[in-house]
XYZ file of N, CA and C in Angstrom:
672
model
N 111.875 8.858 118.845
C 111.743 8.437 117.706
C 111.405 9.497 117.230
N 112.318 10.207 115.715
C 111.116 10.977 115.544
C 110.244 11.133 114.697
N 108.986 11.594 114.651
C 107.428 12.131 114.396
C 107.714 11.184 112.397
N 106.690 11.017 112.220
C 106.183 11.200 110.282
C 106.142 12.439 109.589
N 106.623 13.178 108.693
C 105.811 14.027 108.151
C 104.932 13.353 107.084
N 104.036 14.219 106.871
C 102.789 13.985 105.265
C 103.391 15.085 104.799
N 104.897 14.562 103.471
C 104.215 16.128 102.418
C 103.410 15.889 101.361
N 102.432 16.770 100.821
C 101.274 16.488 100.204
C 101.966 18.181 99.349
N 102.199 17.202 98.064
C 103.122 17.891 97.001
C 101.521 17.941 95.403
N 101.034 18.518 95.610
C 99.721 19.199 93.958
C 100.697 19.320 93.457
N 100.600 18.088 91.229
C 101.566 18.777 90.766
C 100.157 18.501 89.494
N 100.349 20.284 88.675
C 99.687 20.327 87.085
C 100.247 21.019 86.534
N 101.191 20.479 85.378
C 101.679 21.572 84.131
C 103.227 22.038 84.964
N 103.365 21.374 85.416
C 104.802 22.124 86.112
C 106.095 21.852 86.045
N 105.562 20.462 84.323
C 107.296 20.263 84.081
C 107.832 20.482 84.056
N 108.918 22.006 83.685
C 109.767 23.157 83.753
C 110.779 23.007 85.227
N 109.078 22.821 86.409
C 109.651 22.490 88.093
C 109.723 21.687 88.522
N 109.325 20.814 88.671
C 109.140 19.447 89.638
C 110.287 18.838 89.494
N 111.034 18.926 88.900
C 112.037 18.384 89.734
C 112.784 19.111 90.685
N 112.973 19.940 90.686
C 113.587 20.898 91.431
C 112.870 20.682 92.921
N 111.477 20.982 92.788
C 110.859 20.279 93.253
C 111.176 19.525 94.523
N 110.743 18.223 93.744
C 110.842 16.873 95.126
C 112.315 16.315 95.584
N 113.196 16.895 94.223
C 114.427 16.864 95.180
C 114.513 17.548 96.483
N 114.163 18.851 96.574
C 113.939 20.082 97.296
C 113.985 18.659 98.533
N 112.222 18.430 97.609
C 111.882 17.454 99.529
C 112.438 16.393 99.874
N 113.049 15.100 99.190
C 114.106 14.471 99.436
C 115.130 14.658 100.056
N 115.552 15.743 99.876
C 116.735 16.080 99.771
C 117.077 17.097 101.433
N 116.051 17.180 102.290
C 115.117 17.970 103.665
C 116.470 17.206 104.449
N 116.604 17.893 104.964
C 117.688 16.659 106.309
C 117.381 15.949 107.462
N 115.969 16.412 107.389
C 114.691 15.613 108.055
C 114.743 14.267 106.787
N 114.886 13.404 107.775
C 114.594 12.385 107.010
C 113.428 11.382 107.453
N 111.977 11.947 108.095
C 111.513 10.513 108.911
C 110.519 11.270 107.385
N 110.431 10.970 106.949
C 109.231 11.493 106.097
C 108.198 10.901 104.590
N 107.185 11.376 104.937
C 106.059 10.961 103.653
C 106.274 12.147 102.751
N 106.254 11.937 100.953
C 106.156 12.208 100.769
C 105.122 12.196 99.744
N 103.934 12.696 99.274
C 102.939 11.954 97.893
C 102.940 12.577 97.547
N 102.753 12.378 96.494
C 103.514 12.870 94.669
C 101.744 13.150 94.151
N 100.364 14.319 94.748
C 99.759 13.793 93.390
C 99.116 15.085 91.869
N 99.286 14.083 90.787
C 99.005 14.196 90.041
C 98.127 14.610 89.196
N 97.772 15.725 89.032
C 95.730 16.382 88.997
C 95.845 16.039 88.119
N 95.246 14.910 87.652
C 95.798 14.572 85.552
C 96.401 16.062 84.632
N 97.564 15.561 84.864
C 98.551 16.901 84.746
C 98.107 16.385 82.692
N 98.860 16.235 82.341
C 98.777 15.942 80.748
C 100.692 17.006 80.069
N 101.550 16.760 80.501
C 102.788 17.213 79.670
C 103.561 15.771 81.443
N 104.857 15.563 80.618
C 105.605 15.069 81.760
C 105.361 14.191 83.214
N 104.999 15.289 83.391
C 105.231 15.373 84.863
C 104.759 13.546 85.814
N 102.777 13.240 85.787
C 103.487 12.363 85.325
C 103.833 10.858 85.724
N 104.618 10.874 84.158
C 105.787 10.299 84.944
C 107.318 9.450 85.438
N 107.267 11.479 85.049
C 108.855 11.629 86.536
C 107.795 12.017 88.190
N 107.387 11.853 87.848
C 106.805 10.801 89.681
C 106.924 9.212 89.694
N 106.212 8.620 88.761
C 106.768 7.509 88.590
C 108.268 7.232 88.671
N 108.764 7.631 88.649
C 110.220 7.532 88.246
C 111.099 8.066 89.584
N 110.746 8.822 90.989
C 111.243 9.423 91.705
C 110.772 8.510 92.142
N 109.451 7.512 91.959
C 108.955 6.990 93.629
C 109.313 5.003 93.805
N 110.305 5.284 92.295
C 110.765 3.641 92.210
C 112.531 3.945 92.798
N 113.260 5.427 92.955
C 114.826 5.429 94.293
C 113.753 5.624 94.647
N 112.898 6.245 95.547
C 113.090 6.912 97.255
C 111.917 6.158 97.612
N 112.155 5.131 98.818
C 110.409 4.767 98.864
C 109.496 5.886 99.880
N 110.299 6.491 100.236
C 109.911 6.894 100.842
C 108.308 8.350 100.485
N 108.481 8.234 99.231
C 107.935 8.231 98.068
C 106.458 7.855 97.711
N 105.155 8.217 97.965
C 103.975 7.788 97.220
C 103.369 8.081 96.477
N 102.905 7.938 94.709
C 102.675 8.833 93.758
C 101.170 8.504 93.563
N 99.700 8.975 93.521
C 98.458 9.066 92.716
C 98.786 9.983 91.385
N 97.394 8.680 91.294
C 97.125 9.504 89.875
C 95.495 9.587 89.837
N 95.040 10.970 89.334
C 94.592 10.819 90.267
C 93.538 12.204 88.208
N 91.983 12.408 88.519
C 91.569 12.719 86.649
C 91.694 14.759 87.829
N 91.539 15.029 86.308
C 92.194 16.952 87.313
C 90.841 17.627 88.187
N 91.272 18.486 89.788
C 90.338 18.506 89.730
C 90.532 19.478 90.819
N 91.393 20.310 89.364
C 92.789 21.473 91.620
C 93.058 21.741 92.641
N 93.581 22.192 92.997
C 94.481 21.959 93.938
C 94.213 22.076 95.306
N 92.829 21.825 95.332
C 92.094 21.274 96.918
C 91.530 19.891 96.279
N 91.192 19.628 95.946
C 91.054 18.744 95.216
C 92.598 17.216 95.333
N 93.444 18.146 94.751
C 94.490 17.421 95.082
C 94.987 16.877 96.886
N 95.159 17.569 97.168
C 95.995 18.318 98.670
C 94.246 16.868 99.817
N 93.230 17.399 99.129
C 91.980 16.124 99.685
C 92.591 14.978 99.378
N 93.298 14.849 98.631
C 93.496 12.958 97.979
C 95.012 12.091 98.411
N 95.760 13.475 98.550
C 96.977 13.430 99.379
C 97.210 12.569 100.860
N 96.282 13.810 101.446
C 95.833 14.004 102.675
C 95.385 12.349 103.081
N 94.022 12.077 102.631
C 92.878 10.853 102.200
C 94.023 9.990 103.189
N 95.759 9.850 102.523
C 96.637 8.481 102.175
C 97.470 9.242 102.852
N 97.564 10.261 104.241
C 98.254 10.394 104.933
C 98.681 9.764 106.164
N 99.674 8.956 106.706
C 100.351 8.228 107.954
C 101.035 8.765 108.739
N 101.559 10.143 107.998
C 102.300 11.546 109.495
C 101.716 12.151 110.157
N 101.223 12.104 112.050
C 101.602 12.820 112.831
C 101.126 13.790 112.175
N 102.379 14.501 111.506
C 102.254 16.075 111.291
C 102.457 16.415 109.087
N 101.848 17.323 108.846
C 101.423 16.991 107.510
C 101.540 18.273 107.566
N 102.934 18.527 105.855
C 103.504 20.098 105.515
C 103.297 20.367 103.865
N 102.948 21.173 103.673
C 102.616 21.696 101.909
C 104.028 21.906 101.089
N 103.177 21.643 99.850
C 104.341 22.598 98.345
C 103.893 21.582 97.729
N 104.043 23.102 96.741
C 102.707 23.184 95.853
C 104.316 22.640 94.790
N 103.868 22.110 92.932
C 104.760 21.436 92.519
C 105.556 22.836 91.461
N 105.401 23.734 92.073
C 106.602 24.877 91.193
C 107.384 25.381 92.229
N 106.847 25.177 93.378
C 108.179 25.378 94.387
C 109.431 24.513 95.221
N 109.891 24.938 95.910
C 110.698 24.549 96.218
C 111.552 24.827 97.566
N 111.680 24.116 98.420
C 112.121 24.172 99.648
C 113.476 24.529 100.427
N 114.071 24.812 101.545
C 115.453 25.206 101.533
C 115.714 23.437 102.498
N 116.613 23.651 102.555
C 116.702 21.472 102.996
C 116.713 21.478 104.282
N 116.551 22.306 105.108
C 116.305 22.288 106.820
C 115.487 22.788 106.771
N 114.326 22.923 105.911
C 113.091 23.212 106.021
C 111.926 23.077 107.374
N 111.656 21.478 106.854
C 111.103 20.629 108.268
C 111.514 20.351 109.500
N 113.328 20.429 109.202
C 114.201 20.067 110.577
C 113.686 20.882 112.128
N 114.096 22.322 111.187
C 113.327 22.996 112.187
C 112.053 23.581 111.927
N 110.882 23.602 111.099
C 109.851 23.533 111.780
C 109.547 22.523 113.008
N 110.070 21.012 112.630
C 109.425 19.662 113.335
C 109.847 20.545 115.631
N 110.993 20.570 115.334
C 111.709 21.046 116.068
C 111.292 22.257 116.521
N 110.478 23.575 116.474
C 109.641 24.286 117.421
C 108.555 23.590 117.764
N 107.552 22.498 116.809
C 105.795 22.295 116.574
C 106.470 21.597 118.549
N 107.656 20.312 118.399
C 107.965 19.338 119.379
C 108.450 20.092 120.644
N 109.185 21.746 120.719
C 110.120 22.112 121.977
C 108.302 23.134 121.861
N 108.069 23.422 121.345
C 107.247 23.793 122.136
C 105.554 23.852 122.752
N 104.656 21.956 122.029
C 103.970 21.662 122.058
C 102.986 22.178 120.944
N 104.045 22.941 119.784
C 102.411 23.630 119.202
C 102.165 23.145 117.959
N 100.767 22.849 117.650
C 100.289 22.326 116.794
C 99.721 22.851 115.470
N 101.108 24.417 114.992
C 100.566 24.020 114.013
C 102.640 25.656 113.621
N 102.744 25.096 113.609
C 104.201 26.024 112.908
C 104.430 27.219 111.788
N 104.963 28.524 111.750
C 103.888 29.191 110.578
C 105.658 30.125 110.408
N 106.672 29.987 109.447
C 107.434 30.469 109.359
C 107.267 31.990 107.509
N 108.668 32.282 107.125
C 108.726 33.038 106.138
C 108.376 32.545 104.404
N 108.787 32.951 104.210
C 108.284 32.282 102.415
C 109.140 34.067 101.784
N 110.242 32.724 100.628
C 111.106 33.078 100.213
C 110.350 34.061 98.556
N 109.922 35.040 97.735
C 109.021 35.006 96.440
C 110.122 34.669 96.063
N 109.725 34.274 94.544
C 111.433 34.518 94.213
C 111.328 34.139 92.511
N 111.902 35.448 91.890
C 111.716 35.577 90.633
C 112.646 35.328 90.335
N 113.175 34.779 88.668
C 113.621 34.610 87.911
C 115.488 35.281 88.642
N 115.830 35.946 87.939
C 117.089 37.308 89.192
C 117.000 37.917 90.181
N 116.128 37.525 90.854
C 116.203 38.202 92.465
C 114.948 37.492 93.480
N 115.212 37.684 94.655
C 113.929 37.019 95.266
C 114.341 38.529 96.466
N 113.547 38.408 96.639
C 112.090 39.068 98.691
C 112.027 37.756 99.027
N 112.236 38.669 100.695
C 112.149 37.473 101.796
C 110.325 38.700 102.413
N 109.563 37.829 103.130
C 108.843 37.815 103.662
C 108.311 37.208 105.127
N 108.092 37.905 105.922
C 108.849 37.765 106.917
C 106.845 37.596 107.935
N 106.942 36.432 109.200
C 105.091 37.265 109.721
C 105.143 38.414 110.090
N 103.878 38.960 110.239
C 103.891 39.740 110.903
C 103.577 40.115 112.349
N 103.386 38.741 112.963
C 103.787 38.946 114.556
C 105.438 38.523 114.729
N 106.246 38.991 116.120
C 107.371 38.125 116.817
C 106.980 36.816 116.773
N 108.903 37.016 116.597
C 108.836 35.299 116.993
C 108.797 34.606 118.010
N 107.611 34.053 118.618
C 107.822 33.158 119.795
C 106.651 31.859 119.300
N 106.208 31.369 120.326
C 105.147 30.694 121.010
C 103.555 31.086 121.371
N 102.332 31.487 121.218
C 101.663 31.366 121.304
C 100.497 30.497 121.944
N 99.798 30.939 122.544
C 99.153 28.991 123.417
C 97.792 30.392 124.432
N 96.472 29.456 124.506
C 95.962 29.342 125.236
C 95.557 31.895 125.375
N 95.560 31.993 126.404
C 95.752 32.961 126.837
C 96.537 33.895 126.399
N 97.874 33.471 125.743
C 98.701 34.754 125.484
C 97.918 34.562 124.080
N 97.916 33.819 123.113
C 97.385 33.464 122.260
C 95.584 34.356 121.230
N 94.455 33.872 122.423
C 93.446 35.092 122.486
C 94.432 36.933 122.802
N 94.847 36.989 123.153
C 95.279 38.483 123.818
C 95.758 38.880 122.340
N 97.648 38.028 122.120
C 97.996 39.393 120.884
C 97.365 38.686 119.425
N 97.201 36.408 119.158
C 96.547 36.982 117.569
C 95.016 36.649 117.049
N 94.218 35.766 118.173
C 93.110 35.764 117.923
C 92.527 36.937 117.146
N 92.627 37.643 117.446
C 91.803 39.773 116.746
C 92.311 39.488 115.772
N 93.693 39.417 115.604
C 94.752 40.235 113.877
C 94.763 38.582 113.460
N 94.044 37.539 112.792
C 94.769 36.817 112.478
C 94.816 36.728 111.124
N 93.220 37.555 110.394
C 93.270 37.225 109.303
C 92.802 38.929 108.534
N 93.588 39.903 110.375
C 93.984 41.345 109.148
C 94.820 42.089 110.276
N 95.035 42.926 109.792
C 96.068 43.196 110.652
C 96.278 44.847 111.925
N 95.381 45.221 110.869
C 94.668 46.307 110.927
C 95.912 47.240 110.094
N 96.684 46.647 108.938
C 97.161 47.634 107.750
C 96.201 46.343 105.856
N 96.860 47.595 105.575
C 95.175 47.366 104.152
C 96.398 45.785 104.139
N 95.258 45.140 102.924
C 95.451 44.085 102.986
C 96.928 43.106 103.111
N 96.382 43.719 104.835
C 97.524 42.422 105.753
C 97.423 41.344 106.707
N 97.800 40.326 106.411
C 96.942 39.178 107.370
C 98.152 39.324 108.667
N 97.706 38.825 109.572
C 98.545 39.062 111.092
C 98.821 37.086 110.595
N 98.598 36.645 110.269
C 98.693 35.582 110.086
C 99.310 34.379 108.682
N 99.410 34.361 107.737
C 99.722 34.555 106.340
C 98.702 33.148 106.301
N 97.548 33.080 105.387
C 96.783 31.980 104.571
C 97.268 30.901 104.386
N 98.431 30.591 103.537
C 99.129 30.122 103.302
C 99.361 28.758 104.378
N 99.220 27.749 103.129
C 99.272 26.485 103.270
C 100.457 26.117 103.456
N 101.228 26.352 102.167
C 102.764 25.062 102.520
C 103.968 26.012 103.260
N 104.156 27.512 104.152
C 105.707 27.466 104.130
C 105.089 27.028 106.223
N 103.755 25.529 106.181
C 103.642 26.117 107.747
C 104.054 24.604 108.053
N 103.925 24.016 109.246
C 103.708 22.408 109.247
C 102.738 22.484 110.787
N 102.431 21.691 110.382
C 100.192 21.558 111.093
C 100.508 20.231 111.690
N 99.682 19.423 112.960
C 99.491 18.892 112.655
C 97.539 17.768 112.521
N 98.134 17.124 111.962
C 97.323 16.386 110.897
C 95.750 16.394 111.703
N 95.975 16.052 113.365
C 93.615 15.668 114.076
C 94.615 16.562 114.010
N 94.619 18.277 113.815
C 93.611 19.277 113.750
C 93.251 19.314 112.362
N 94.257 19.823 111.275
C 93.685 19.815 110.241
C 92.652 18.904 109.349
N 92.458 18.028 109.970
C 92.402 17.277 108.607
C 90.799 17.287 108.385
N 90.067 17.817 109.119
C 88.576 17.719 109.188
C 88.412 19.002 107.660
N 89.150 20.067 108.446
C 89.375 21.551 107.551
C 89.480 21.541 105.884
N 90.668 20.192 105.914
C 90.949 20.237 103.971
C 89.849 18.486 104.004
N 89.067 18.208 105.032
C 88.587 17.698 104.655
C 86.526 17.866 103.786
N 86.690 18.926 104.054
C 85.728 19.324 104.453
C 84.889 19.590 103.278
N 83.218 19.234 102.527
C 83.092 19.242 100.737
C 83.883 20.242 100.007
N 83.202 20.769 100.692
C 83.468 21.941 99.869
C 84.803 22.507 98.611
N 84.963 22.509 97.447
C 85.975 22.599 96.521
C 86.505 23.879 96.621
N 87.600 24.368 95.965
C 87.389 26.205 95.035
C 89.224 26.077 95.054
N 88.738 26.146 94.343
C 91.110 26.033 92.712
C 90.958 27.398 93.310
N 91.318 28.439 94.727
C 91.966 30.363 94.727
C 92.006 29.695 96.072
N 92.272 30.946 96.164
C 93.615 31.446 97.645
C 93.056 30.738 98.835
N 91.276 30.612 98.781
C 90.326 30.026 100.349
C 90.204 28.336 99.891
N 90.670 27.910 99.202
C 92.003 26.211 99.222
C 92.249 26.518 101.064
N 93.294 27.610 101.039
C 94.605 27.879 101.284
C 92.978 28.453 102.977
N 92.395 29.332 102.703
C 92.242 30.132 104.120
C 91.240 29.021 104.812
N 90.010 28.518 103.542
C 88.917 26.963 104.597
C 89.716 26.818 105.704
N 91.591 26.339 105.314
C 92.414 25.456 106.688
C 92.319 26.212 107.326
N 93.514 27.709 106.495
C 94.415 28.095 107.666
C 93.773 28.696 109.635
N 93.445 29.629 108.993
C 91.901 30.377 109.675
C 91.288 29.425 110.374
N 90.767 28.488 110.347
C 89.550 27.812 110.904
C 90.273 26.741 111.751
N 91.338 26.309 112.039
C 92.797 25.362 111.847
C 93.884 26.638 113.578
N 93.353 27.110 113.173
C 94.172 27.932 114.197
C 93.699 27.931 114.999
N 92.534 29.363 115.143
C 91.692 29.817 116.112
C 91.268 28.131 116.767
N 90.772 26.810 116.592
C 90.389 26.041 116.887
C 91.120 25.812 118.094
N 92.679 25.730 117.320
C 93.738 25.124 117.849
C 94.204 26.022 119.296
N 94.146 27.503 118.894
C 94.761 28.567 119.727
C 96.041 27.944 120.232
N 97.019 27.287 119.047
C 98.023 26.990 119.312
C 98.917 26.984 118.260
N 99.812 28.844 118.200
C 101.014 28.074 117.310
C 102.587 28.611 117.385
N 103.824 27.912 116.764
C 104.766 29.244 117.193
C 104.706 30.012 115.573
N 106.046 30.115 116.196
C 106.297 31.581 114.735
C 107.550 32.286 114.309
N 107.784 31.188 113.120
C 109.183 31.486 113.367
C 108.587 33.007 112.370
N 110.353 33.801 112.102
C 110.888 34.819 110.941
C 111.404 34.194 109.845
N 112.260 32.757 109.967
C 112.757 32.041 109.062
C 112.510 31.900 107.978
N 113.440 32.038 107.463
C 112.816 31.500 105.532
C 112.939 30.080 105.488
N 112.204 29.814 104.727
C 112.464 28.329 103.713
C 111.637 27.683 102.698
N 110.922 28.561 102.860
C 109.733 28.032 101.889
C 110.130 29.029 100.239
N 110.355 28.492 99.287
C 110.402 29.801 98.349
C 108.964 29.289 97.587
N 108.309 30.597 96.857
C 107.911 30.600 96.347
C 107.292 31.261 94.954
N 107.703 30.305 94.162
C 108.129 30.775 92.665
C 106.801 31.701 91.697
N 106.847 32.800 91.641
C 106.518 33.936 90.912
C 106.208 33.849 89.844
N 105.610 33.662 89.082
C 105.998 34.015 87.023
C 104.112 33.798 87.071
N 104.182 34.110 86.095
C 102.371 35.372 85.746
C 101.294 34.240 84.433
N 101.691 32.721 84.699
C 101.038 32.089 84.186
C 100.274 30.528 85.956
N 101.049 30.930 85.810
C 100.133 29.868 86.770
C 99.579 30.175 88.043
N 98.305 29.744 89.054
C 96.912 30.558 89.931
C 97.648 31.911 90.678
């Protein structure tokens, strides 16, 4: 039986992009998904759009809440998540159709508690792929300590992480990431990701890294 993945989507003022985002998750080749759309008090048409999608796909859960920022929205999402695994997609981004099928394959084939993939930085007319720093493969236990542990935050080059701090290009074991996602401190900048990704990584000492790129990060000037 396929394990359930809960995909958490914080949504705020992304009306021009939300259809592409939601449809890219609905169309995943991995079908056993719970899609949690968190309307973070958006004052455009996003709340109504989310409700319409929920009527069409029984896998979709919509949460409406007062605006509190991305971290607050992710906390609301994971608090109702039923999946064994957690994925994150921002409301103005989108993903390739096979993303969660491939990430789940790596998680189960190698018993990894976190899977990291590459990112596709996407502008209006061009895109650029960013692949992880470390070589592809499974890193567990002593191999993790020798190769990943000392270079996870700083790879040795200026402003270069060994493991990217981002939540959205990864698959997490819920039992591992939950306590860090639910830490009481609220932060609405890069720390949102850092305070989950790195503690979760170091505690588990278990990650699979693939250079395959599935996540489209939309580069736009008005985003956070």
